[in-house]
mmCIF file of C-alpha atoms in Angstrom:
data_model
loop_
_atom_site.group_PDB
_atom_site.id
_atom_site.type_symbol
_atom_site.label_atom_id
_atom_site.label_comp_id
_atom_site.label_asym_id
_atom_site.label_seq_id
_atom_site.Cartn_x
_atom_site.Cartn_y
_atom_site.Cartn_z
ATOM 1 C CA UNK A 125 176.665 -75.378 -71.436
ATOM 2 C CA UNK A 126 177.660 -78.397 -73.205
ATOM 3 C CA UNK A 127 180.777 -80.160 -71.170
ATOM 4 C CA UNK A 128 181.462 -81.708 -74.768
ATOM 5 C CA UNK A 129 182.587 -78.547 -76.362
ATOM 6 C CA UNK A 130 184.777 -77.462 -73.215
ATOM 7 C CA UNK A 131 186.606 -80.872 -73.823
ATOM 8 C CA UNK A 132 186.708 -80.500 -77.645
ATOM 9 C CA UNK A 133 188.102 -76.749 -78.196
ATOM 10 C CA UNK A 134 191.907 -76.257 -77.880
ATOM 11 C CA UNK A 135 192.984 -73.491 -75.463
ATOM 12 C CA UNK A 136 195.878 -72.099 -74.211
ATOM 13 C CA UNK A 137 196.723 -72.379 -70.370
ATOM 14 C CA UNK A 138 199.049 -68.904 -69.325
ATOM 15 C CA UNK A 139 198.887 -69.395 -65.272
ATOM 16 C CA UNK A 140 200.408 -72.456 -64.171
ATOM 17 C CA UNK A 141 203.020 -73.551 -61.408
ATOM 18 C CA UNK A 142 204.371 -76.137 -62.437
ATOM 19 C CA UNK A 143 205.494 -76.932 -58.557
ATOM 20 C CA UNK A 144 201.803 -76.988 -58.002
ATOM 21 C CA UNK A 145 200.890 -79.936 -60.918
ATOM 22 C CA UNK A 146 202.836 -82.034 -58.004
ATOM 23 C CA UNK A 147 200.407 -84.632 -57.531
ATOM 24 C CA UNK A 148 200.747 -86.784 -53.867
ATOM 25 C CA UNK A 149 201.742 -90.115 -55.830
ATOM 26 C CA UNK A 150 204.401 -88.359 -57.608
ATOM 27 C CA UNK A 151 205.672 -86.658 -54.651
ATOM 28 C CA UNK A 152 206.056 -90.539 -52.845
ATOM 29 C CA UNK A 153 207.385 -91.332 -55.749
ATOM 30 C CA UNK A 154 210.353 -88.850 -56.167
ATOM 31 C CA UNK A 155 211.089 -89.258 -52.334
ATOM 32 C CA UNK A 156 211.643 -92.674 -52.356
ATOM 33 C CA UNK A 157 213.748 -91.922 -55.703
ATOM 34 C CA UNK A 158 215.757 -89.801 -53.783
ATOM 35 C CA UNK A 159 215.175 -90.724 -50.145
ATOM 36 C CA UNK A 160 213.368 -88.265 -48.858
ATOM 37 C CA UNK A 161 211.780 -88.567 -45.782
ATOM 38 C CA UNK A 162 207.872 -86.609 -46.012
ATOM 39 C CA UNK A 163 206.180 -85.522 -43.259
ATOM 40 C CA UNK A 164 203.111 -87.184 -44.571
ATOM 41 C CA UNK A 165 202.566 -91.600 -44.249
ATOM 42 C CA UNK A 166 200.303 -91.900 -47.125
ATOM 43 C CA UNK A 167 199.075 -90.399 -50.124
ATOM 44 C CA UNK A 168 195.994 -90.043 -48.079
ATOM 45 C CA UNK A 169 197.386 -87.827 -45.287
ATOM 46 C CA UNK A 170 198.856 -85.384 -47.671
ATOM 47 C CA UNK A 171 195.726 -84.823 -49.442
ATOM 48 C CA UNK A 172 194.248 -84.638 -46.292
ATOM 49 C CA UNK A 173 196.430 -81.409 -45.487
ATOM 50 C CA UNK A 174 195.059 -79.985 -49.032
ATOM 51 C CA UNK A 175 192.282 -77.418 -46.745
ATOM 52 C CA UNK A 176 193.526 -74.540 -47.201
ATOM 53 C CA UNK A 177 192.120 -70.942 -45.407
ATOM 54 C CA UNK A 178 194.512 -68.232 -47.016
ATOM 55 C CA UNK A 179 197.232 -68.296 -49.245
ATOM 56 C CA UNK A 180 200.233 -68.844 -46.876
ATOM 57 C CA UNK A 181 198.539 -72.227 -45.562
ATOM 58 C CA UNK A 182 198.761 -73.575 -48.942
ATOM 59 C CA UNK A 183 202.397 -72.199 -49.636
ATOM 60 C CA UNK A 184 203.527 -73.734 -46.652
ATOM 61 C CA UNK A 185 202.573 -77.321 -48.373
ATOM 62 C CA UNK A 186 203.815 -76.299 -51.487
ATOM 63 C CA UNK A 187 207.102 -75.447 -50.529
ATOM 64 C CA UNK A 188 207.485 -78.751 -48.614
ATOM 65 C CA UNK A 189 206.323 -80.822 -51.120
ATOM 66 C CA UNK A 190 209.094 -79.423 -53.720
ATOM 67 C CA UNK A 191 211.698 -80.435 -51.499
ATOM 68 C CA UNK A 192 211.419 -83.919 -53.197
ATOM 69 C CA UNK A 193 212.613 -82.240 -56.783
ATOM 70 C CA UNK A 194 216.524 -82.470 -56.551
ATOM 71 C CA UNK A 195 217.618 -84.048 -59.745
ATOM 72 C CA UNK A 196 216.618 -83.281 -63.440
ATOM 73 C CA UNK A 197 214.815 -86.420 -64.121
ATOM 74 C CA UNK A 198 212.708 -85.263 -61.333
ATOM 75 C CA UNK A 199 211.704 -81.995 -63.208
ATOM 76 C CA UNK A 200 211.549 -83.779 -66.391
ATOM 77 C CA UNK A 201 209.205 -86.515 -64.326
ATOM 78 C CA UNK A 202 207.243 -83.443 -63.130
ATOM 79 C CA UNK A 203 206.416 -81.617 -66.292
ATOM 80 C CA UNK A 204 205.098 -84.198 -68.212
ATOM 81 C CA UNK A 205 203.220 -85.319 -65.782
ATOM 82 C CA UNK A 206 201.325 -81.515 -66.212
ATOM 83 C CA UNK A 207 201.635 -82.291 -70.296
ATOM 84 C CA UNK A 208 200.030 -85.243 -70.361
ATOM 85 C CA UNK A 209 196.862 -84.283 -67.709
ATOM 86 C CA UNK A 210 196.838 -80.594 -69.948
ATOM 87 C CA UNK A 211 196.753 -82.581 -73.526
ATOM 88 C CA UNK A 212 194.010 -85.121 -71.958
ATOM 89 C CA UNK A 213 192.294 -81.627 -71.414
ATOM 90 C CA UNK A 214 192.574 -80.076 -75.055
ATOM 91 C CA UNK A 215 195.352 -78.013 -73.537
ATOM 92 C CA UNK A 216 197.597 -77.394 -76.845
ATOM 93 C CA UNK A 217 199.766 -74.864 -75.563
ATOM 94 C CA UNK A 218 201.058 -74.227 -72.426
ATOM 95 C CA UNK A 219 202.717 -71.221 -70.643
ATOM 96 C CA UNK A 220 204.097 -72.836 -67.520
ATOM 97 C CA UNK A 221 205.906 -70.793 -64.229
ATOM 98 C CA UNK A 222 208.479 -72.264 -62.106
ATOM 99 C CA UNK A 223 210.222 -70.876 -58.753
ATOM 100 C CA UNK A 224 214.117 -71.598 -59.263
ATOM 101 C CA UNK A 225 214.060 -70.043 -55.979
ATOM 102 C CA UNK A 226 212.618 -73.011 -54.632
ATOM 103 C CA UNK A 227 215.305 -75.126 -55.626
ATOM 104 C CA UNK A 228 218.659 -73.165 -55.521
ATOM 105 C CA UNK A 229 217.995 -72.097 -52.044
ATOM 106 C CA UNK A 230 218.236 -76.077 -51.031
ATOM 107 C CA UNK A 231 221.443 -75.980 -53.753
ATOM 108 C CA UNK A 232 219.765 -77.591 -56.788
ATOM 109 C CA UNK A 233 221.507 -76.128 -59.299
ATOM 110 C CA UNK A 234 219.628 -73.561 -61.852
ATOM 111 C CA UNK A 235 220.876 -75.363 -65.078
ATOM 112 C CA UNK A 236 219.302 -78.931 -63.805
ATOM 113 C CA UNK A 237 215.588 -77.243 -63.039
ATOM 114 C CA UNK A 238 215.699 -75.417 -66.286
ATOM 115 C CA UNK A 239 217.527 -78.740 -68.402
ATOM 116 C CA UNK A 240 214.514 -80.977 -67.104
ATOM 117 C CA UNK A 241 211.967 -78.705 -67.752
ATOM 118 C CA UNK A 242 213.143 -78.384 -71.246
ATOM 119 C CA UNK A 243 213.784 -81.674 -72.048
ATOM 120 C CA UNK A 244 209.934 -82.391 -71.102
ATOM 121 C CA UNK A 245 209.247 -79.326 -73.587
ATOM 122 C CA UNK A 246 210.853 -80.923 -76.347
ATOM 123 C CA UNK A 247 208.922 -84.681 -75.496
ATOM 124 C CA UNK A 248 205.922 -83.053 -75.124
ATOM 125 C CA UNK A 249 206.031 -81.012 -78.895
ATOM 126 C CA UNK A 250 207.001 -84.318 -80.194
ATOM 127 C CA UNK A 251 204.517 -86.708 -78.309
ATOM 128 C CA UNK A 252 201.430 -84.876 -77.546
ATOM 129 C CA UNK A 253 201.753 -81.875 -79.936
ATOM 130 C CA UNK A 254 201.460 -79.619 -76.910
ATOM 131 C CA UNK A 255 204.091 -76.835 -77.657
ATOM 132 C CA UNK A 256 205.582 -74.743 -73.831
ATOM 133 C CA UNK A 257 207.182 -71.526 -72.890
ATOM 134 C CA UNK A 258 208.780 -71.152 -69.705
ATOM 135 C CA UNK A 259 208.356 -68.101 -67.303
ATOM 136 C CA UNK A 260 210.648 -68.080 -64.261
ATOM 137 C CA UNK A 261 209.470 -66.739 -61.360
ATOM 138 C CA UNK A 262 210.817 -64.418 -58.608
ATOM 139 C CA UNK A 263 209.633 -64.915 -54.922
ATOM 140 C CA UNK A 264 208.448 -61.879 -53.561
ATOM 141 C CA UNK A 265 208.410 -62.671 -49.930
ATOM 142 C CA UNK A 266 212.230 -62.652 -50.539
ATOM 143 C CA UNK A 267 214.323 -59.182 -51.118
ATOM 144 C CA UNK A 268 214.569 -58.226 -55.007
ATOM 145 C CA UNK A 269 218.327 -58.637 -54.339
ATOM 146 C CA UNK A 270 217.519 -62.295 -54.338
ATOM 147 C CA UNK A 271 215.841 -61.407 -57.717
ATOM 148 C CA UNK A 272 218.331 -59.947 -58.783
ATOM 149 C CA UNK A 273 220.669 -62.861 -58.136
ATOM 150 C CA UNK A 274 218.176 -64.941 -59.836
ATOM 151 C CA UNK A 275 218.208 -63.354 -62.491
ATOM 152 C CA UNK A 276 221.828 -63.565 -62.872
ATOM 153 C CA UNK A 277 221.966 -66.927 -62.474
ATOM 154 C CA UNK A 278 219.892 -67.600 -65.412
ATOM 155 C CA UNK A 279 221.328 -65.456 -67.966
ATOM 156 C CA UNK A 280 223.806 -68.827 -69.209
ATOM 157 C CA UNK A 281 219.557 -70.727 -69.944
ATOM 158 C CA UNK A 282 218.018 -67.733 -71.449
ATOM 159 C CA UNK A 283 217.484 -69.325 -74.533
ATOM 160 C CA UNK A 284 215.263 -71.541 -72.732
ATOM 161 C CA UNK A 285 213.549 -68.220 -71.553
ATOM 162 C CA UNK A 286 210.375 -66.444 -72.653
ATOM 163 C CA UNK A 287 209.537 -64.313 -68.931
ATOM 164 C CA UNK A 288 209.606 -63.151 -65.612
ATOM 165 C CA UNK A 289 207.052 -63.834 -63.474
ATOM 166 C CA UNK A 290 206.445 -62.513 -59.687
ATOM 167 C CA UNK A 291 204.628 -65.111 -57.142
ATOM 168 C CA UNK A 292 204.330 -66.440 -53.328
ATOM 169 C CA UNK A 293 202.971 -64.448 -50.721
ATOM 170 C CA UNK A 294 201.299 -61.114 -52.092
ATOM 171 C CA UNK A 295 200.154 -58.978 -49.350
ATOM 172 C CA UNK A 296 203.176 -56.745 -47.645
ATOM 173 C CA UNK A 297 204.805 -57.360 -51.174
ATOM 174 C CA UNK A 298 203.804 -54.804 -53.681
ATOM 175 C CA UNK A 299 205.061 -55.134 -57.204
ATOM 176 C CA UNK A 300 207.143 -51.918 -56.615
ATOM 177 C CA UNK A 301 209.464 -53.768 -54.440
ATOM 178 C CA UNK A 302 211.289 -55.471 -57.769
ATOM 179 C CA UNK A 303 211.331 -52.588 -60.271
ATOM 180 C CA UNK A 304 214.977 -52.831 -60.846
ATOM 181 C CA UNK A 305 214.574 -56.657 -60.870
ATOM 182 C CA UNK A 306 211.818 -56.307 -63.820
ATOM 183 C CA UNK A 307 214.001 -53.499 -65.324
ATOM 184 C CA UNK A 308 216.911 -55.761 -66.012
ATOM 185 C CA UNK A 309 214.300 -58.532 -67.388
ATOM 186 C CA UNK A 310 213.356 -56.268 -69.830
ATOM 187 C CA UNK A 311 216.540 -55.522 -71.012
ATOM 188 C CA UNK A 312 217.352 -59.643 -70.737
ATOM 189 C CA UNK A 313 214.843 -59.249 -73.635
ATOM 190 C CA UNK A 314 211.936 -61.372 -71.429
ATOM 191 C CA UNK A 315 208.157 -60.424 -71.245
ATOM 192 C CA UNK A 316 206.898 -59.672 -68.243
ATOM 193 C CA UNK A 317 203.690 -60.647 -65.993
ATOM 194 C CA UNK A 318 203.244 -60.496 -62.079
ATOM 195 C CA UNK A 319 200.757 -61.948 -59.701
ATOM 196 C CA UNK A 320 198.464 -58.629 -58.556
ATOM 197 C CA UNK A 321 195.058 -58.668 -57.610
ATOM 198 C CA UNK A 322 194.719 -61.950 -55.350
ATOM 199 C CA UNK A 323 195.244 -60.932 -52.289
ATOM 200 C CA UNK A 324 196.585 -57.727 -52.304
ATOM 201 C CA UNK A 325 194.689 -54.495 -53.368
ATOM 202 C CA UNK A 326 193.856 -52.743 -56.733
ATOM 203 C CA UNK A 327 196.731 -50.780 -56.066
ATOM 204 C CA UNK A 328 199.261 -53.751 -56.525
ATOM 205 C CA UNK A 329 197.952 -53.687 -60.188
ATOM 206 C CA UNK A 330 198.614 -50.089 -60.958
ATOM 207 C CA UNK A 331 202.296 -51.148 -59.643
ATOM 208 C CA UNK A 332 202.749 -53.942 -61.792
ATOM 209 C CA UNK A 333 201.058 -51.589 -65.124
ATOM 210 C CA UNK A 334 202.513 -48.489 -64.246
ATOM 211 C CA UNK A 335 206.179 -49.532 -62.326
ATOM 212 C CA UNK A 336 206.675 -52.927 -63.803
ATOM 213 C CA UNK A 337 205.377 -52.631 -66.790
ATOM 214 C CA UNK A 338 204.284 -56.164 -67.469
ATOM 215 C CA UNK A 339 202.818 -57.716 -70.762
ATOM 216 C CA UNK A 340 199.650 -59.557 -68.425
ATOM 217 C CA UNK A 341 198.525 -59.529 -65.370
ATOM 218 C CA UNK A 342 198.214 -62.797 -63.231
ATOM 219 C CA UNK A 343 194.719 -63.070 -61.358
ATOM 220 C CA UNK A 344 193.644 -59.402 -61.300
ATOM 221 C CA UNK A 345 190.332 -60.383 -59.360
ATOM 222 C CA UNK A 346 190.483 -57.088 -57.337
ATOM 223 C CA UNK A 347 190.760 -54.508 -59.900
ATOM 224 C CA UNK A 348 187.011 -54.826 -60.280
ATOM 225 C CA UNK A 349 187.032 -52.815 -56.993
ATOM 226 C CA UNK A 350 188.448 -49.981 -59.339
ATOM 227 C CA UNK A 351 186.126 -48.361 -62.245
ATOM 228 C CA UNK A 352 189.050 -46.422 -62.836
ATOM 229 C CA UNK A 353 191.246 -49.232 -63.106
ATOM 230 C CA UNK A 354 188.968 -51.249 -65.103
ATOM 231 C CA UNK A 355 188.961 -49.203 -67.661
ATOM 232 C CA UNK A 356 192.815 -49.001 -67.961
ATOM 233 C CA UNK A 357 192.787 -52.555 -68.554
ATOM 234 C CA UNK A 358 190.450 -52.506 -70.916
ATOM 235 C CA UNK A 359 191.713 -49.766 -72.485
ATOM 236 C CA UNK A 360 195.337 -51.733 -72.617
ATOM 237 C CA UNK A 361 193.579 -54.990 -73.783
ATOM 238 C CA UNK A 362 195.228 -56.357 -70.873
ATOM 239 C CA UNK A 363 195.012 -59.974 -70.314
ATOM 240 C CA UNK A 364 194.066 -61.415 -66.792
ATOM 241 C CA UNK A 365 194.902 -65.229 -66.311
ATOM 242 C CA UNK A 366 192.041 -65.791 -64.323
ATOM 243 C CA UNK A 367 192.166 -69.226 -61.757
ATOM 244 C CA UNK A 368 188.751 -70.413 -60.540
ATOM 245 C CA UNK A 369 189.553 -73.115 -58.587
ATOM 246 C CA UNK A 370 192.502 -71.709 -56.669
ATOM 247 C CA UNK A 371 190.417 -68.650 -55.840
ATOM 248 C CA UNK A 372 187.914 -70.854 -54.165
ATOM 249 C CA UNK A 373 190.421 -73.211 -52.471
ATOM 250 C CA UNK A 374 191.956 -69.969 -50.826
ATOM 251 C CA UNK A 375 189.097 -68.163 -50.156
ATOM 252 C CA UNK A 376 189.016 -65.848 -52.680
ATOM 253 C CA UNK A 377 185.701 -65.928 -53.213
ATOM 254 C CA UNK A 378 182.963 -67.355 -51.089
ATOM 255 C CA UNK A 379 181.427 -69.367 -53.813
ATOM 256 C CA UNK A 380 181.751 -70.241 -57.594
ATOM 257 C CA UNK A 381 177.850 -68.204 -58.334
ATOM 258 C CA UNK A 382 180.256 -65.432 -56.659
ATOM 259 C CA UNK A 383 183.182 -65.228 -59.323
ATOM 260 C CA UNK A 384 184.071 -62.088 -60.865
ATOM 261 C CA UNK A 385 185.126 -64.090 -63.908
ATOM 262 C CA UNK A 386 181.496 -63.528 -65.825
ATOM 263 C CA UNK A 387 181.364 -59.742 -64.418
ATOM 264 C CA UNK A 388 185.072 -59.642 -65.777
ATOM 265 C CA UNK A 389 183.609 -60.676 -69.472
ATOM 266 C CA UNK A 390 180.455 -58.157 -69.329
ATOM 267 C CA UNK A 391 182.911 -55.164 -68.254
ATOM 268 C CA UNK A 392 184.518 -56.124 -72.088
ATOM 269 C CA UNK A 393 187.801 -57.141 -70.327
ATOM 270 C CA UNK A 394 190.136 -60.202 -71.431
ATOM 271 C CA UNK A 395 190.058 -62.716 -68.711
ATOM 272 C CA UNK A 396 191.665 -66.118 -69.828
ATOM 273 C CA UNK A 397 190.565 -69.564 -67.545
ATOM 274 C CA UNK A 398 193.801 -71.939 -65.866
ATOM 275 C CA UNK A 399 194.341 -73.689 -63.254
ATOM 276 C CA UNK A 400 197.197 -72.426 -61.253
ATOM 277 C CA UNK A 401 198.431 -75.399 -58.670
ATOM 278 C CA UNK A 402 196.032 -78.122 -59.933
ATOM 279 C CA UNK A 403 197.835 -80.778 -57.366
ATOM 280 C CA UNK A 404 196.537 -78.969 -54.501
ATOM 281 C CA UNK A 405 193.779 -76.945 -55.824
ATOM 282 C CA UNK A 406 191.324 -80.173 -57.333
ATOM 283 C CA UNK A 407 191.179 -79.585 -60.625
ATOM 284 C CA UNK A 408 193.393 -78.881 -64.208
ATOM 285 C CA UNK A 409 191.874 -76.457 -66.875
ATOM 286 C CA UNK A 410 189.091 -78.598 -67.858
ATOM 287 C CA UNK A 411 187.824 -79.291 -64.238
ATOM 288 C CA UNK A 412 188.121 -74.864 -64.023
ATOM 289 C CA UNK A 413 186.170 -74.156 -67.063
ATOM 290 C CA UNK A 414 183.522 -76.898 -66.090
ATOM 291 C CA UNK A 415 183.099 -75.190 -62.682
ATOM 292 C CA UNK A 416 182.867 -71.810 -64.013
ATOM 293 C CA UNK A 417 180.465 -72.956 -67.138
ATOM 294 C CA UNK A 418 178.354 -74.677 -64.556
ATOM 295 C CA UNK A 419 178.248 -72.283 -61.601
ATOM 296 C CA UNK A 420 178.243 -68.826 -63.481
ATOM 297 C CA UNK A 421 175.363 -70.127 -66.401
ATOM 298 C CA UNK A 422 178.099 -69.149 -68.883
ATOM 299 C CA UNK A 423 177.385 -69.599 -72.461
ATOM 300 C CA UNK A 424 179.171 -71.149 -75.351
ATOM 301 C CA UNK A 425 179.833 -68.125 -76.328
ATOM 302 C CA UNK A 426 181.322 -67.220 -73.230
ATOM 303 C CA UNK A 427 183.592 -70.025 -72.989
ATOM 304 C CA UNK A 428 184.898 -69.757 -76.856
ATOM 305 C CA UNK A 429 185.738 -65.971 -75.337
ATOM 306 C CA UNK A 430 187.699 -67.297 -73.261
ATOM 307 C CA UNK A 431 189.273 -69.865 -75.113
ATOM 308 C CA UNK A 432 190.222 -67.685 -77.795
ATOM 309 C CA UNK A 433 191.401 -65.234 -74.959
ATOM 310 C CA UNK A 434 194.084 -67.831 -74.161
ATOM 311 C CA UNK A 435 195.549 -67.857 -77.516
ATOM 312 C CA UNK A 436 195.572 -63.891 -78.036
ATOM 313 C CA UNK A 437 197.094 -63.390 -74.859
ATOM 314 C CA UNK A 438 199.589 -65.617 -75.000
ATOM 315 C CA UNK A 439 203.357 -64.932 -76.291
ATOM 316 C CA UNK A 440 202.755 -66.813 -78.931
ATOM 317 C CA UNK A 441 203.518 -65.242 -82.562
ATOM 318 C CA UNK A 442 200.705 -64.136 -84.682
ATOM 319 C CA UNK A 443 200.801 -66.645 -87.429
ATOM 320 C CA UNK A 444 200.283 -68.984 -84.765
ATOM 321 C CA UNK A 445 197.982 -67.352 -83.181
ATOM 322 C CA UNK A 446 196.027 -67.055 -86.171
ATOM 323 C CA UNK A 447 195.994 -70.926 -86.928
ATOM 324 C CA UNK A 448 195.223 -71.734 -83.046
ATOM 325 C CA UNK A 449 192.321 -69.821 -83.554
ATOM 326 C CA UNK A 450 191.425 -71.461 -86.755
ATOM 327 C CA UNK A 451 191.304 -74.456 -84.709
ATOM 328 C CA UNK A 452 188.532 -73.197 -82.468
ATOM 329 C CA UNK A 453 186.626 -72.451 -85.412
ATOM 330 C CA UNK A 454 186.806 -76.025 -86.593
ATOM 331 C CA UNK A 455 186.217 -77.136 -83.095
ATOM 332 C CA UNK A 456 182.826 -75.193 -82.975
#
């Protein structure tokens, strides 16, 4: 598999936190900015505490290291940081998830995480030519109340909207838990996608098909365990934003030659490659679709799959879907 062409085709990236593109320089950065005192001396020491066992270890970091996001220069700082690492990449569109959660529970205000994010949206379609939707995510570790609330909240930046997303700690939190939550989403007029299938069992997945109803499923690495599930996705055309890296980092799998991604492909399902939390988990798309290339043998074809995966399961239009993908047929 030529690295070359990996670099050269545009692709879509639909799983990314953009907490997690906090890279350890930035974070020193924005504390001194706004004198914040880290638990971490050096740049060093905080990548240092980047070994991660299971996915609570690593939430535990990430929730500390957001703590240095308070003003909306900070998010603006943040995202195109991501933007510019995603263009270098061939990244030309971006579907990016933040955790207001995060921030309004330390009394950062929704409208000043959503107006930085934004404002790096708009520099980032005029600089780079990367275009962005935003997905805002509900915690599910917290009550769907606090969903609920969140989703209040963000009903005065919903033109800044495009879905909900569901993410943090999986296991003990089935996608059931927020139906009402994803209920009023839907009738905010937001698509709708859920973490299921990390972690937790094939049975979160049904939930978040069946209860939630959502447009694609984040991760989805356990359905495999399911023929009968399988073929519902399939069936649906369902896409799977699939993220190599972070499923190694955490233990998801023992080994890259042990990813379901390839198996995912063969079954004739729609699994898309991105890199989740690329601060902590070593690596942004390209460094993901390098590892997988490399350690499942996949072939070009494979990896144009893929690429073109990105773009059809995206919430992009179809006229621009349609010229995205007559991109990747010049970039072949």
């Amino acid at each position: 598999m030529d690295p070359a062409l990996i670099r050269r085709l545009p692709k879509a990236e639909l799983h990314l936190h953009i907490e997690g593109s906090l890279e350890p320089e930035l974070m020193f950065a924005l504390a001194r900015r706004n004198r914040i005192n880290l638990p971490f001396p050096t740049v060093e020491a905080v990548r240092a505490a980047y070994e991660f066992s299971r996915l609570q270890d690593f939430l535990d970091i990430y929730y500390r290291g957001a703590g240095v996001l308070v003003a909306e220069e900070d998010f603006h700082d943040l995202a195109m940081a991501y933007f510019r690492r995603a263009h270098a990449d061939g990244v030309v569109h971006a579907e990016i998830f933040f955790d207001p959660q995060t921030h309004t529970e330390r009394g950062v205000p929704m409208a000043t995480v959503i107006s930085g994010l934004a404002r790096a949206q708009r520099a980032a379609e005029t600089e780079l030519g990367l275009t962005s939707k935003l997905i805002l995510c509900l915690l599910r570790h917290l009550d769907e109340e606090a969903g609920l609330e969140t989703l209040r909240q963000a009903e005065p930046q919903l033109e800044h909207l495009t879905g909900v997303g569901l993410d943090s700690s999986e296991v003990g939190h089935p996608p059931s838990k927020f139906a009402r939550a994803y209920a009023r989403a839907g009738a905010m007029g937001l698509k709708k996608v859920a973490h299921a299938g990390e972690e937790g069992p094939p049975e979160y997945v049904w939930e978040a098909l069946d209860v939630l109803k959502v447009d694609r499923i984040d991760h989805g690495n356990r359905a495999l365990e399911d023929p009968r599930l399988v073929e519902r996705l399939k069936a649906d055309g369902m896409t799977l934003t699939v993220c190599p890296l972070s499923n190694l980092k955490l233990c998801v799998v023992d080994t890259m030659t042990s990813h379901p991604l390839k198996r995912m492909l063969e079954l004739g399902l729609k699994p898309t490659v991105n890199s989740d939390d690329p601060a902590y988990f070593g690596g942004y798309v390209g460094a993901n679709f390098e590892a997988v290339a490399q350690g499942l043998d996949l072939s070009a074809d494979d990896v144009e799959t893929l690429v073109r995966n990105s773009f059809t399961g995206s919430f992009l239009t179809e006229t621009e879907v349609a010229k995205h993908l007559a991109a990747v047929d010049r970039a072949r």
